[in-house]
Coordinates of C-alpha atoms in Angstrom, one line a residue:
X1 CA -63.9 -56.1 48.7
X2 CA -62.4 -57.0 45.5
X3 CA -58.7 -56.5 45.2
X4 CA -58.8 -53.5 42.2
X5 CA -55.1 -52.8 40.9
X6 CA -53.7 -52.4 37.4
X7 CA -50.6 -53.6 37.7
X8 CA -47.9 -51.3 37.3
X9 CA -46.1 -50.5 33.6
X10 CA -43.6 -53.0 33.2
X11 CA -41.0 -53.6 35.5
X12 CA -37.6 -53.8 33.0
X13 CA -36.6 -57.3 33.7
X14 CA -33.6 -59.2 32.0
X15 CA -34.6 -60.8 28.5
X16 CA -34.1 -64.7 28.8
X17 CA -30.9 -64.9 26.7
X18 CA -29.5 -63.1 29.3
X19 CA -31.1 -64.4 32.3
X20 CA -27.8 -66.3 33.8
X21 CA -26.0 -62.6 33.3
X22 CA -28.4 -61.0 36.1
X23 CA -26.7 -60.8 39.5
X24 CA -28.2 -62.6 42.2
X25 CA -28.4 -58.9 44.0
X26 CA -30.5 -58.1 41.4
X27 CA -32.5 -61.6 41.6
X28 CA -33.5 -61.3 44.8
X29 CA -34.8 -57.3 44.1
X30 CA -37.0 -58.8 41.5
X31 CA -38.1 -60.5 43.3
X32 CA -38.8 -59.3 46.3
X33 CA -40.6 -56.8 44.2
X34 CA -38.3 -54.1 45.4
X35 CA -38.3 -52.0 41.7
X36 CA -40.6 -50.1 40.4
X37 CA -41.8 -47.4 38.3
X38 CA -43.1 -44.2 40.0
X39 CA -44.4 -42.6 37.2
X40 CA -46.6 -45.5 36.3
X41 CA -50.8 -44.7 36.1
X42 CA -52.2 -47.1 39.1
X43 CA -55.1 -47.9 40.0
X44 CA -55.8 -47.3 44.0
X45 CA -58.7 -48.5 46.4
X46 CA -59.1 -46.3 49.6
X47 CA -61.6 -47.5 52.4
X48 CA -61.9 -44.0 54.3
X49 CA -63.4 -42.6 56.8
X50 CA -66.4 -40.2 56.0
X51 CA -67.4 -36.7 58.5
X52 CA -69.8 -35.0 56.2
X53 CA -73.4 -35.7 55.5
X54 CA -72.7 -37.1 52.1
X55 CA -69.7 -38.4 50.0
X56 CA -68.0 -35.7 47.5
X57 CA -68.5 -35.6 44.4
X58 CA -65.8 -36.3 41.7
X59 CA -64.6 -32.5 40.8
X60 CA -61.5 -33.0 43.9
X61 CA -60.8 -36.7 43.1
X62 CA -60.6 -36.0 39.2
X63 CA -58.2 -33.3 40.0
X64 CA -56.2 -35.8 42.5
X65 CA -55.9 -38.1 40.1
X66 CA -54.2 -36.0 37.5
X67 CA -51.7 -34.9 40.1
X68 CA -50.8 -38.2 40.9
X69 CA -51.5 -40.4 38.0
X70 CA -54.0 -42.6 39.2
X71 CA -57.4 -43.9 39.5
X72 CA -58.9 -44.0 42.9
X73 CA -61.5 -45.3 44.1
X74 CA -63.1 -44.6 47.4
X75 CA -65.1 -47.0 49.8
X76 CA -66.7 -44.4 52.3
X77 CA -67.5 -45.2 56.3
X78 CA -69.7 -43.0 57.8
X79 CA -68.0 -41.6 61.0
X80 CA -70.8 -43.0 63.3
X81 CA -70.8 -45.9 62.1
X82 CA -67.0 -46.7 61.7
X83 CA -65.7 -48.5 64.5
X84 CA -68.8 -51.4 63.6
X85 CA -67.8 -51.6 59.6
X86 CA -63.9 -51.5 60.3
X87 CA -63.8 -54.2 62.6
X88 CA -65.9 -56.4 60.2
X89 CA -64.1 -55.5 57.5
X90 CA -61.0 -56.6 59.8
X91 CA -62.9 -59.5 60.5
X92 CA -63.8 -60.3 57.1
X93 CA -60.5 -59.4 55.5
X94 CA -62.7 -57.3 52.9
X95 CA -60.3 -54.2 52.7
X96 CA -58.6 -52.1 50.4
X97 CA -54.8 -51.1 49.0
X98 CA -55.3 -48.3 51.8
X99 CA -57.1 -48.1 54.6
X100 CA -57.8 -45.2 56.8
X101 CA -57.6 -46.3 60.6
X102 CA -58.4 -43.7 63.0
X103 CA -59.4 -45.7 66.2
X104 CA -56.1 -46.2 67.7
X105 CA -57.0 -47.8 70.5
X106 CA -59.1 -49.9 69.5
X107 CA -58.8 -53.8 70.0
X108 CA -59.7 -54.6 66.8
X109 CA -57.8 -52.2 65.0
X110 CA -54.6 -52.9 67.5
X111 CA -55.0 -56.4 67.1
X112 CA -55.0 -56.7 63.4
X113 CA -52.0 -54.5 63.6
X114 CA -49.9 -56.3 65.5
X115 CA -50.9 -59.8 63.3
X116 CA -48.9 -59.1 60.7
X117 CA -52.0 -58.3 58.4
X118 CA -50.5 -54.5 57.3
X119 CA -47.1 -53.7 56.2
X120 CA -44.7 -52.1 58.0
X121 CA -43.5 -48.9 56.6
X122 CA -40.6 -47.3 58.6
X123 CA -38.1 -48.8 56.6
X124 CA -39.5 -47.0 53.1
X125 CA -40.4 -43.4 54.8
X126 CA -37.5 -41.6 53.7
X127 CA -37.3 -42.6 49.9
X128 CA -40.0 -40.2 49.5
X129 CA -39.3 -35.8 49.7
X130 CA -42.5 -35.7 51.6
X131 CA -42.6 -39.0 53.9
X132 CA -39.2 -38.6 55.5
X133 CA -40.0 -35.6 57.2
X134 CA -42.2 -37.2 59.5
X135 CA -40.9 -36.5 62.2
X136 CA -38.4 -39.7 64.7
X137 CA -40.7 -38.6 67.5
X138 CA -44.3 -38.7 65.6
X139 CA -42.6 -42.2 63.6
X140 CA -42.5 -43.7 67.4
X141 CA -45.7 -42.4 68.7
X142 CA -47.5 -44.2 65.7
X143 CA -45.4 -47.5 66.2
X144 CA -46.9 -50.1 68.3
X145 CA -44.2 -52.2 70.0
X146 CA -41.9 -50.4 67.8
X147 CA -43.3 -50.9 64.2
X148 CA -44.8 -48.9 61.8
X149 CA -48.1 -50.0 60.5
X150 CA -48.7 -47.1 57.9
X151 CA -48.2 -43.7 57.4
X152 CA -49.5 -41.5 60.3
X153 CA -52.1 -38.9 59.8
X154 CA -50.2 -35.5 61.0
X155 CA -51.9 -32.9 62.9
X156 CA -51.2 -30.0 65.1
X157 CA -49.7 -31.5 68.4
X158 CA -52.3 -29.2 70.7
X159 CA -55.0 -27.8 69.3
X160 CA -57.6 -26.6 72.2
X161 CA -57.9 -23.6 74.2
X162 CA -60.8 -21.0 74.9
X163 CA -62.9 -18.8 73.1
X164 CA -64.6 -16.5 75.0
X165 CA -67.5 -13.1 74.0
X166 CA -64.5 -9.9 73.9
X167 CA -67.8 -7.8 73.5
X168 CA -69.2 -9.2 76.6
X169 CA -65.9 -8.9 78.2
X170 CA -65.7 -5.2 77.1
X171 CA -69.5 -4.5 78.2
X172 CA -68.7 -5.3 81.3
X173 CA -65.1 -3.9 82.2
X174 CA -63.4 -7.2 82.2
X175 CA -59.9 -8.2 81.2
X176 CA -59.2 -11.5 79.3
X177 CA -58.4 -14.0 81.6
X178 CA -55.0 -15.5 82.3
X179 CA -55.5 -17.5 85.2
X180 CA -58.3 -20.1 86.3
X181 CA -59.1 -18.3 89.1
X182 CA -59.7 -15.3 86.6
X183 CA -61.7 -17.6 84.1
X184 CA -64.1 -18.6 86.9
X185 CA -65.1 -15.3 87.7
X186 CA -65.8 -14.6 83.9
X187 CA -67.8 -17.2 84.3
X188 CA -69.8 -15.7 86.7
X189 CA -69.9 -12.3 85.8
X190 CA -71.5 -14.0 82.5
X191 CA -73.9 -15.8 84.2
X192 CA -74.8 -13.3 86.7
X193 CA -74.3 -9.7 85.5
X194 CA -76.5 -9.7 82.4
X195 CA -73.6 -9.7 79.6
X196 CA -76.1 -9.1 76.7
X197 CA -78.1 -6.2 78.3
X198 CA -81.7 -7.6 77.8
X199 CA -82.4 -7.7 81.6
X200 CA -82.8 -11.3 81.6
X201 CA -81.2 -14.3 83.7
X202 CA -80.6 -16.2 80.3
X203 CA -76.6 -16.6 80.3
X204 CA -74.1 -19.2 81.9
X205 CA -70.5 -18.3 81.6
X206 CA -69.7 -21.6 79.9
X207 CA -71.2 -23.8 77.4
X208 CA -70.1 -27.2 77.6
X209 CA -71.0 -30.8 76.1
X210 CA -71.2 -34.6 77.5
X211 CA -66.8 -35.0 76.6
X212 CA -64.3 -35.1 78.9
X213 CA -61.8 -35.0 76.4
X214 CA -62.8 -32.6 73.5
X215 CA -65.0 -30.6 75.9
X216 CA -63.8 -28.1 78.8
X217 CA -63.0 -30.8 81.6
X218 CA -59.2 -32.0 79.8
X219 CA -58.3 -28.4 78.5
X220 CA -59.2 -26.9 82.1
X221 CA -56.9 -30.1 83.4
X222 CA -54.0 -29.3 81.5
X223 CA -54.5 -25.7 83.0
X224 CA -54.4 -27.6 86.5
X225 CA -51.4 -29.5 85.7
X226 CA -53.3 -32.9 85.0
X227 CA -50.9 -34.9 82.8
X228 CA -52.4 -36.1 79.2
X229 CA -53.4 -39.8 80.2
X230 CA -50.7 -41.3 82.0
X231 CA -47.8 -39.6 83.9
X232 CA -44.7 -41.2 84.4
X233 CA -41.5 -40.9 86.4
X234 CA -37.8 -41.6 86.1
X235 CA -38.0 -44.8 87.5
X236 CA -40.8 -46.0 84.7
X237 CA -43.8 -45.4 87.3
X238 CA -47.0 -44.9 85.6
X239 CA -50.1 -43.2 87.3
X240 CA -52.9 -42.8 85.3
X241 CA -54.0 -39.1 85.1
X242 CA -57.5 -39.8 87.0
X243 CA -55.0 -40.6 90.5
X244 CA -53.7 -37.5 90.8
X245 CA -54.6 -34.3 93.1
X246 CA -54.8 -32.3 89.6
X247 CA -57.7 -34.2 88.5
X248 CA -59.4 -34.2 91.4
X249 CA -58.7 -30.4 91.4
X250 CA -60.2 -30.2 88.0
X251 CA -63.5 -31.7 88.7
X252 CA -63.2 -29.6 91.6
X253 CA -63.5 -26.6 89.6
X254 CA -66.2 -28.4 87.1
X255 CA -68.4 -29.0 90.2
X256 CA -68.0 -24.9 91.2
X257 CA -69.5 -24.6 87.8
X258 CA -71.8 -26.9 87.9
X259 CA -72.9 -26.1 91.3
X260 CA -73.1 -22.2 90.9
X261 CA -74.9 -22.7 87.2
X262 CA -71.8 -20.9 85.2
X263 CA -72.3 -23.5 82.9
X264 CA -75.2 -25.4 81.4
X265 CA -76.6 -27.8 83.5
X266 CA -77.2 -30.3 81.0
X267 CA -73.4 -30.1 79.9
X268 CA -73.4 -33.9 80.5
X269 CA -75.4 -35.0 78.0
X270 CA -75.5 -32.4 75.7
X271 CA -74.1 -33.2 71.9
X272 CA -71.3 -31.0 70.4
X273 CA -73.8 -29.7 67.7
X274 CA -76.0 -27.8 70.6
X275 CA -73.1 -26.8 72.2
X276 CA -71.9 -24.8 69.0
X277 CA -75.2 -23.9 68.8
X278 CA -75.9 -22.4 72.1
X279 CA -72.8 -20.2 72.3
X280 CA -74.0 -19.0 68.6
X281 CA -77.8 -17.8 69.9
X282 CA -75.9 -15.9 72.8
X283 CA -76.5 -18.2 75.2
X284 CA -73.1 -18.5 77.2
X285 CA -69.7 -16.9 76.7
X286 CA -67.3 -19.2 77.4
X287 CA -66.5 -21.8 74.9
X288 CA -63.6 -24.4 75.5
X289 CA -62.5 -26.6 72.8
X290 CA -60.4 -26.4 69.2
X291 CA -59.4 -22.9 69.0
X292 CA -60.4 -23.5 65.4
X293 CA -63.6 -23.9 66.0
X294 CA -63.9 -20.3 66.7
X295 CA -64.7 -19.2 63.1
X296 CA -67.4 -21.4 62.5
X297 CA -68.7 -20.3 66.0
X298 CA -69.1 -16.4 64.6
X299 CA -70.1 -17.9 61.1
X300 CA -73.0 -19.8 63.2
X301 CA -73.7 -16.2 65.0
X302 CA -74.5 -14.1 61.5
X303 CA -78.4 -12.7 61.8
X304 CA -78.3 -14.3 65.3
X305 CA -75.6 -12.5 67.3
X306 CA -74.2 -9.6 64.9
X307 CA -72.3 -7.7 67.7
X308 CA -70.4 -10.8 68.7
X309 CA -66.7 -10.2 69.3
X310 CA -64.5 -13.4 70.0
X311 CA -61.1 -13.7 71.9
X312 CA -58.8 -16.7 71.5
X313 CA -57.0 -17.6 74.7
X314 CA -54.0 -20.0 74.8
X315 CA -52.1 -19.1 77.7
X316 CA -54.4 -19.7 81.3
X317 CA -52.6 -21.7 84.4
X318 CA -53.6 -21.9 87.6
X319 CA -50.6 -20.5 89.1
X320 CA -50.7 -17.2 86.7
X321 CA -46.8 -18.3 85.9
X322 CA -45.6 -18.7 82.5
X323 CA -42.9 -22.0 83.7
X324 CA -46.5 -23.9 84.3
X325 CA -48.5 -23.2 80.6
X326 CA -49.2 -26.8 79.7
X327 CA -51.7 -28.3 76.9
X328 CA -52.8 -31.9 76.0
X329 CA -51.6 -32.8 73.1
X330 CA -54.4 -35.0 71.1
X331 CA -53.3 -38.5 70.4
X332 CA -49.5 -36.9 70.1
X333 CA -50.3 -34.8 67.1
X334 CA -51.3 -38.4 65.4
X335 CA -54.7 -38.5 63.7
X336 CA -54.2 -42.3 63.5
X337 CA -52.7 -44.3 60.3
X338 CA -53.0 -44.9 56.3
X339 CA -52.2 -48.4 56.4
X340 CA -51.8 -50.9 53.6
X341 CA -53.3 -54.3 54.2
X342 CA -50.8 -57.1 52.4
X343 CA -53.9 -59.1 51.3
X344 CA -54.4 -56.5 48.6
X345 CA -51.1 -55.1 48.5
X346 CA -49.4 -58.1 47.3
X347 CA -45.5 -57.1 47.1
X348 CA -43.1 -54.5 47.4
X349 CA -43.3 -52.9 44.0
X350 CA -47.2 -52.0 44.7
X351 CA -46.4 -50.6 47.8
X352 CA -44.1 -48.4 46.7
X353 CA -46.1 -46.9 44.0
X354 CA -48.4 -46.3 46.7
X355 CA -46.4 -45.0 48.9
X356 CA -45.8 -42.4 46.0
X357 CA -49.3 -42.0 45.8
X358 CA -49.4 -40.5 49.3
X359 CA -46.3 -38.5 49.1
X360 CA -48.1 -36.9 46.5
X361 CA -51.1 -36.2 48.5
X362 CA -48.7 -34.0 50.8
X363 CA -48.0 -31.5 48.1
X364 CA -49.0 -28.2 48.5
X365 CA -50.7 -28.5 45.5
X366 CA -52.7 -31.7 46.6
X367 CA -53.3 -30.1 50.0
X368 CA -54.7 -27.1 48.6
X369 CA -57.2 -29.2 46.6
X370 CA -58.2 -31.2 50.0
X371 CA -58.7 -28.0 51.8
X372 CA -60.0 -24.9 49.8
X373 CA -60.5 -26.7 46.3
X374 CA -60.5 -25.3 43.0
X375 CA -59.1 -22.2 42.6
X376 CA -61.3 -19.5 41.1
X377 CA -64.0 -22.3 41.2
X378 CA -64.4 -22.8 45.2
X379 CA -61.7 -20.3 46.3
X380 CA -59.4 -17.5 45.3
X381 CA -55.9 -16.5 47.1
X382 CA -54.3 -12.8 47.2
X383 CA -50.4 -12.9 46.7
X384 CA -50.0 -13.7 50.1
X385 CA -51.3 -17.3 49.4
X386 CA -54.4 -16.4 51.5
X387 CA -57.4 -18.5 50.1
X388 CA -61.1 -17.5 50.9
X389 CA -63.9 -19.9 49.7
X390 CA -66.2 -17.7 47.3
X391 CA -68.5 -20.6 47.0
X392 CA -69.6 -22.0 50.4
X393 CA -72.3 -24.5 49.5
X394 CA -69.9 -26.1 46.7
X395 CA -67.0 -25.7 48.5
X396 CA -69.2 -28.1 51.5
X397 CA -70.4 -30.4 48.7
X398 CA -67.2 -30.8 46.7
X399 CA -64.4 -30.0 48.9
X400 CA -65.4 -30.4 52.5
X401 CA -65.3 -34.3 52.8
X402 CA -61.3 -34.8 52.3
X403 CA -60.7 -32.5 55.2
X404 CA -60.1 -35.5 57.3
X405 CA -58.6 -37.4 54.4
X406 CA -54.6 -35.6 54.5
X407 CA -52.2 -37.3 55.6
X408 CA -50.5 -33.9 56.5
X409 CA -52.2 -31.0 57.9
X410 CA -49.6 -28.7 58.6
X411 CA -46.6 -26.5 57.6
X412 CA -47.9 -25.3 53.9
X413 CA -47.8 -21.8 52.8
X414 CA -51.8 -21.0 51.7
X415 CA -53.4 -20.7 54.4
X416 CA -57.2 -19.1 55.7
X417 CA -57.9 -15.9 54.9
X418 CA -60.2 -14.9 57.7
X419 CA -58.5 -13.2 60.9
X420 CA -60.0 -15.4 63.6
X421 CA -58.5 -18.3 61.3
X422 CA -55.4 -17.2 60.9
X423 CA -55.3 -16.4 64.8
X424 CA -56.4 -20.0 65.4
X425 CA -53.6 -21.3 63.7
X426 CA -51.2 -19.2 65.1
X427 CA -52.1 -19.7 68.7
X428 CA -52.4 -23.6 67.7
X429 CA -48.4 -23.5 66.5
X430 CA -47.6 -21.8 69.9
X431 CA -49.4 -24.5 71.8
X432 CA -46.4 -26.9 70.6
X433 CA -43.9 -25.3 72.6
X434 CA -46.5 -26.0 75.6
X435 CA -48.0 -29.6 74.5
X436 CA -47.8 -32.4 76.7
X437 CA -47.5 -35.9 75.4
X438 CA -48.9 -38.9 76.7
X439 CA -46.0 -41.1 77.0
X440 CA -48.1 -44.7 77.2
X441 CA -49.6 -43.7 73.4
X442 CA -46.8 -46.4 71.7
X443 CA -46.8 -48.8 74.8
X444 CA -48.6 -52.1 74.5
X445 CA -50.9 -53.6 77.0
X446 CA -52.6 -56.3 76.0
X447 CA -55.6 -55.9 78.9
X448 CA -55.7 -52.1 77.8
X449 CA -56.6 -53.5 74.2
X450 CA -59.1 -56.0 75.3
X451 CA -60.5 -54.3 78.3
X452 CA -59.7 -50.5 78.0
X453 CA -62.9 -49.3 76.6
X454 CA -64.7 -51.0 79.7
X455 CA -62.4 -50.2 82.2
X456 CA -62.2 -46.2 81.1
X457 CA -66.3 -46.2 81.9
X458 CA -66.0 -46.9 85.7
X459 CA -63.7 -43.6 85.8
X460 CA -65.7 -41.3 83.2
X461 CA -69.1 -42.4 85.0
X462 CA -67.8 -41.6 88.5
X463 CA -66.0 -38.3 86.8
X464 CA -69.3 -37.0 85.9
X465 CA -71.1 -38.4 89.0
X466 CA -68.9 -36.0 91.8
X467 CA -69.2 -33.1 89.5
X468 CA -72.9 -33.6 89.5
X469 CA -73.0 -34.2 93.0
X470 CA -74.6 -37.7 93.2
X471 CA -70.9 -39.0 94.9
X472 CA -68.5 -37.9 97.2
X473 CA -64.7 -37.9 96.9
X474 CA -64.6 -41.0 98.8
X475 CA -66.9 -42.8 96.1
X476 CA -64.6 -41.7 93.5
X477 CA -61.8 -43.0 95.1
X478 CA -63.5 -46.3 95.5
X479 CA -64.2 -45.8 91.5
X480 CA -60.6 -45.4 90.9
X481 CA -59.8 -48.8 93.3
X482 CA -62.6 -50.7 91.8
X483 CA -60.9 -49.8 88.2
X484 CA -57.6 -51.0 89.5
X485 CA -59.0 -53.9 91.0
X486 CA -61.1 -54.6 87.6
X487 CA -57.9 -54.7 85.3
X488 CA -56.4 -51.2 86.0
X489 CA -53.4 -52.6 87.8
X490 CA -52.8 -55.3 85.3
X491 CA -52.3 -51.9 82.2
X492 CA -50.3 -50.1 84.9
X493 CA -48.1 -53.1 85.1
X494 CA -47.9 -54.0 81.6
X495 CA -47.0 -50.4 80.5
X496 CA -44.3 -50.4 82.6
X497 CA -42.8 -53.1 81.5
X498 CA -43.0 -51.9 78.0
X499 CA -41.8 -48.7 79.2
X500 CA -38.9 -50.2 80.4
X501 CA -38.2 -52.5 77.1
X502 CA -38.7 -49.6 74.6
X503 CA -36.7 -47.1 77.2
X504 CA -33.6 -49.6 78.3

C-alpha cells in the first residue's frame, strides 16, 4: 500500500541564525521527532477489519473527520477473509498508518509483533485524556512479553450468559433458573412438554451452534467452574482448562443434552446465523451466548413469534451459591490492537498526531457517531441520552460497519433505548465483578504461536467426539496425552517460565 500522509503543519524549529542557540535537549527532541502540533489536518490510512456485507458509505467518516481534523482513508478486510489478507499484508509489508489487528493469537500477527515492525505505545498512553485511562491491568493483558504494540480495542470484560422464552417459562409454571441442574430441566420441559401449545414434538430446550467458545459449551463451563483457558497456581503451575474434572463435567452435561435431544442435534455443525434463526421461528428456548444478542433475537421474532417474552440470566452455578458465580472473560476484555506499523509511520511526531487521532475516536461524541450515527438523521435521544435508531436500513448501511471499528466500547453516557438492551448492558457490567481472566493471554510461547492452532484441533475434535458419543472418556484422555505429547507440554513449560519472569 502506498504510504499516504500529509505531513503535519510545521513543526516551529529554530531559524538558522540561531541554530547554535538551541539546546541540545531540544536537538535531540527535534529530532527524535518528539514535537508536534495536535491541532494540525492529517491525513490517515486505516487497514480495518470489515463485519457487514458491504463497506459504509461516507456520511460517518465525513463526520469523523471534522471531529478530528483529518482525512481518512479506509482499506477494508472482509471478516472471512482477514486472517489470509493480514498475514500477506504482514508478509508483504503493504500496510497502513493504522492497522486493525484482531487475531491475537495468531502466528503471524504475534510474530510481526514481537519484530519490531510496530511501535510500542505504553510509554505515550497517558499524554492523551482518553488513552491513559486504559486501564494497568488491560495495558498488560495487551502486552506481549511486556510491550505495547498499539492501542487495545476495549470491550466489556464478560459478556455471555443465557437468554431463555419467559412466556414459555410462564406457560408452563416454571421459575427462571439459577442453577445447572435447574437449567437442564428447562431444557427438558422445553423439549418435552410442548412449550408453544401446538401439540407438536417440534422444540429442544436449547439451540446451539458448531463453537465451543461463543456457543453454550464455555458459558455452561464457567458455570461448572472450568477456568478461562489456562488455570494456574501459586507455585506458577499451568493446566490447561481441557485437564480438569470441570471440563470433563461440562461435556458431561453437553452429552445429557445431546443424548436426551434438549438441544439440536446438529448443534455441531450448525452456523451462528441458523442458530439466531431457529430460536427466532420458535424452535428452541434456550439460547446461550452474548446477552446482547438478545434484542436482535426478539427483532428476528416480529411476524414470526409475536408472543415471545425473553429473560436475561447472568447468575447460574452449579452449586446454587453465590461465592461460586464465575464468567469467562473474552480475550480479557481486549478486542485485540490498533497498531501503527513504523514503515509508514516514520517518526515520533506522526505518531503522535495519530495517537490524537484515536483519542479522539473515544469521545462521546465520536462514539455516538460509530454507534447510533446522526442524530435526527439515523437516531434521536430523550434527555436521558437514550438513542433509538428511527431509520434502520440507513442506520445498517451508514452506521452499522464501524461497530467493530471503537477503540472503546464502554463507560459513555448515551446509551440503547430499548429495555432488553439496556438490561443486556446492565447484566454485562455485573458480569465484571464475576469475570475470570485467563492468566496465559500476555505470556509468550513460541510453540503456542507456531503450533497452537493445530494443537487446539486434537482437543476441540475429541471435545465434540465424547459429546456426540463416537469416544469414550478414556479416548479423550488419550486426546489430551496425544496433545501433550504433540507440543502441549512444550506451551505448558514455556508459559511457566514466562509466568515466572513477568511474576518474579
Amino acid at each position: 500500500m502506498t504510504k499516504n500522509w500529509k505531513r503535519l503543519l510545521i513543526v516551529t524549529l529554530c531559524a538558522t541564525a540561531l541554530l547554535a542557540a538551541c539546546s541540545g535537549g531540544k536537538e535531540k527532541e527535534a529530532a527524535a521527532g518528539g514535537t508536534y502540533d495536535e491541532n494540525a489536518a492529517a491525513e490517515i490510512s486505516w487497514l480495518n477489519i470489515l463485519h457487514t456485507a458491504s463497506p459504509p458509505t461516507d456520511t460517518i467518516t465525513n463526520k469523523l473527520q471534522e471531529n478530528t481534523n483529518t482525512t481518512i482513508k479506509f482499506s477494508w478486510i472482509p471478516d472471512a477473509s482477514k486472517e489470509e489478507r493480514i498475514n500477506t499484508s504482514l508478509a508483504s509489508d503493504s500496510l497502513a498508518d493504522m492497522v486493525t489487528l484482531t487475531m491475537m493469537e495468531n502466528s503471524s500477527v504475534r510474530n510481526a509483533l514481537k519484530s519490531g515492525m510496530f511501535w510500542e505505545v505504553e510509554d505515550y498512553l497517558d499524554d492523551y485524556p482518553n488513552l491513559k485511562e486504559i486501564s494497568a491491568e488491560m495495558r498488560a493483558s495487551a502486552s506481549i512479553e511486556g510491550k505495547l504494540y498499539g492501542v487495545p480495542f476495549q470491550k466489556d470484560l464478560a459478556r455471555n450468559g443465557v437468554v431463555i422464552r419467559q412466556d414459555w417459562l410462564d406457560k408452563l409454571g416454571l421459575d427462571v433458573p439459577t442453577t445447572t441442574d435447574e437449567l437442564m430441566a428447562v431444557a427438558k420441559a422445553f423439549t418435552l412438554d410442548d412449550p408453544d401449545g401446538n401439540g407438536k414434538a417440534d422444540t429442544t430446550g436449547f439451540v446451539d451452534r458448531s463453537d465451543l467458545i461463543y456457543g453454550a459449551f464455555k458459558t455452561l463451563g464457567s458455570y461448572m467452574g472450568v477456568p478461562n483457558k489456562w488455570a494456574v497456581d501459586k507455585s506458577g503451575k499451568m493446566t490447561p482448562e481441557f485437564d480438569t474434572e470441570a471440563y470433563v463435567e461440562t461435556m458431561d452435561y453437553m452429552k445429557e443434552l445431546y443424548d436426551n435431544s434438549f438441544i439440536n442435534k446438529d448443534f455441531a455443525v450448525t452456523a451462528k446465523t441458523d442458530q439466531q434463526q431457529n430460536f427466532a421461528q420458535g424452535k428452541a428456548g434456550i439460547y446461550v451466548g452474548a446477552l446482547f444478542d438478545s434484542k436482535n433475537l426478539l427483532n428476528m421474532a416480529k411476524d414470526i413469534q409475536d408472543g415471545m417474552e425473553l429473560v436475561l440470566v447472568n447468575n447460574i452455578t452449579s452449586t446454587g451459591k453465590e461465592e461460586d458465580r464465575a464468567i469467562w472473560a473474552g480475550n480479557n476484555g481486549i478486542g485485540g490492537l490498533l497498531s501503527f506499523p513504523k514503515s509508514e509511520v516514520k517518526d515520533e511526531a506522526e505518531l503522535k498526531r495519530i495517537l490524537k487521532f484515536v483519542d479522539d475516536l473515544m469521545t462521546e461524541e465520536s462514539y455516538a457517531l460509530m454507534t447510533y450515527g446522526v442524530e435526527d438523521v439515523h437516531y434521536t435521544v430523550d434527555d436521558d441520552r437514550a438513542a433509538t435508531i428511527t431509520d434502520t436500513p440507513l442506520w445498517q448501511q451508514e452506521v452499522q460497519p464501524f461497530a467493530s471499528s471503537r477503540p472503546n466500547e464502554t463507560g459513555f453516557e448515551i446509551h440503547d433505548a430499548d429495555p432488553l438492551k439496556q438490561e443486556a448492558d446492565r447484566l454485562i457490567a455485573e458480569n465484571a465483578e464475576f469475570a475470570v481472566m485467563n492468566p496465559a493471554y500476555a505470556l509468550e510461547s513460541e510453540t503456542n504461536t507456531a503450533q497452537g492452532s493445530e494443537l487446539e484441533k486434537i482437543v476441540t475434535d475429541a471435545t465434540y467426539k465424547y459429546i456426540l458419543g463416537e469416544i469414550k472418556l478414556a479416548d479423550f484422555e488419550k486426546a489430551i496425552e496425544n496433545w501433550k505429547s504433540s507440543g502441549g507440554q512444550t506451551i505448558i513449560t514455556e508459559y511457566e517460565a514466562a509466568y515466572k519472569e513477568l511474576n518474579k
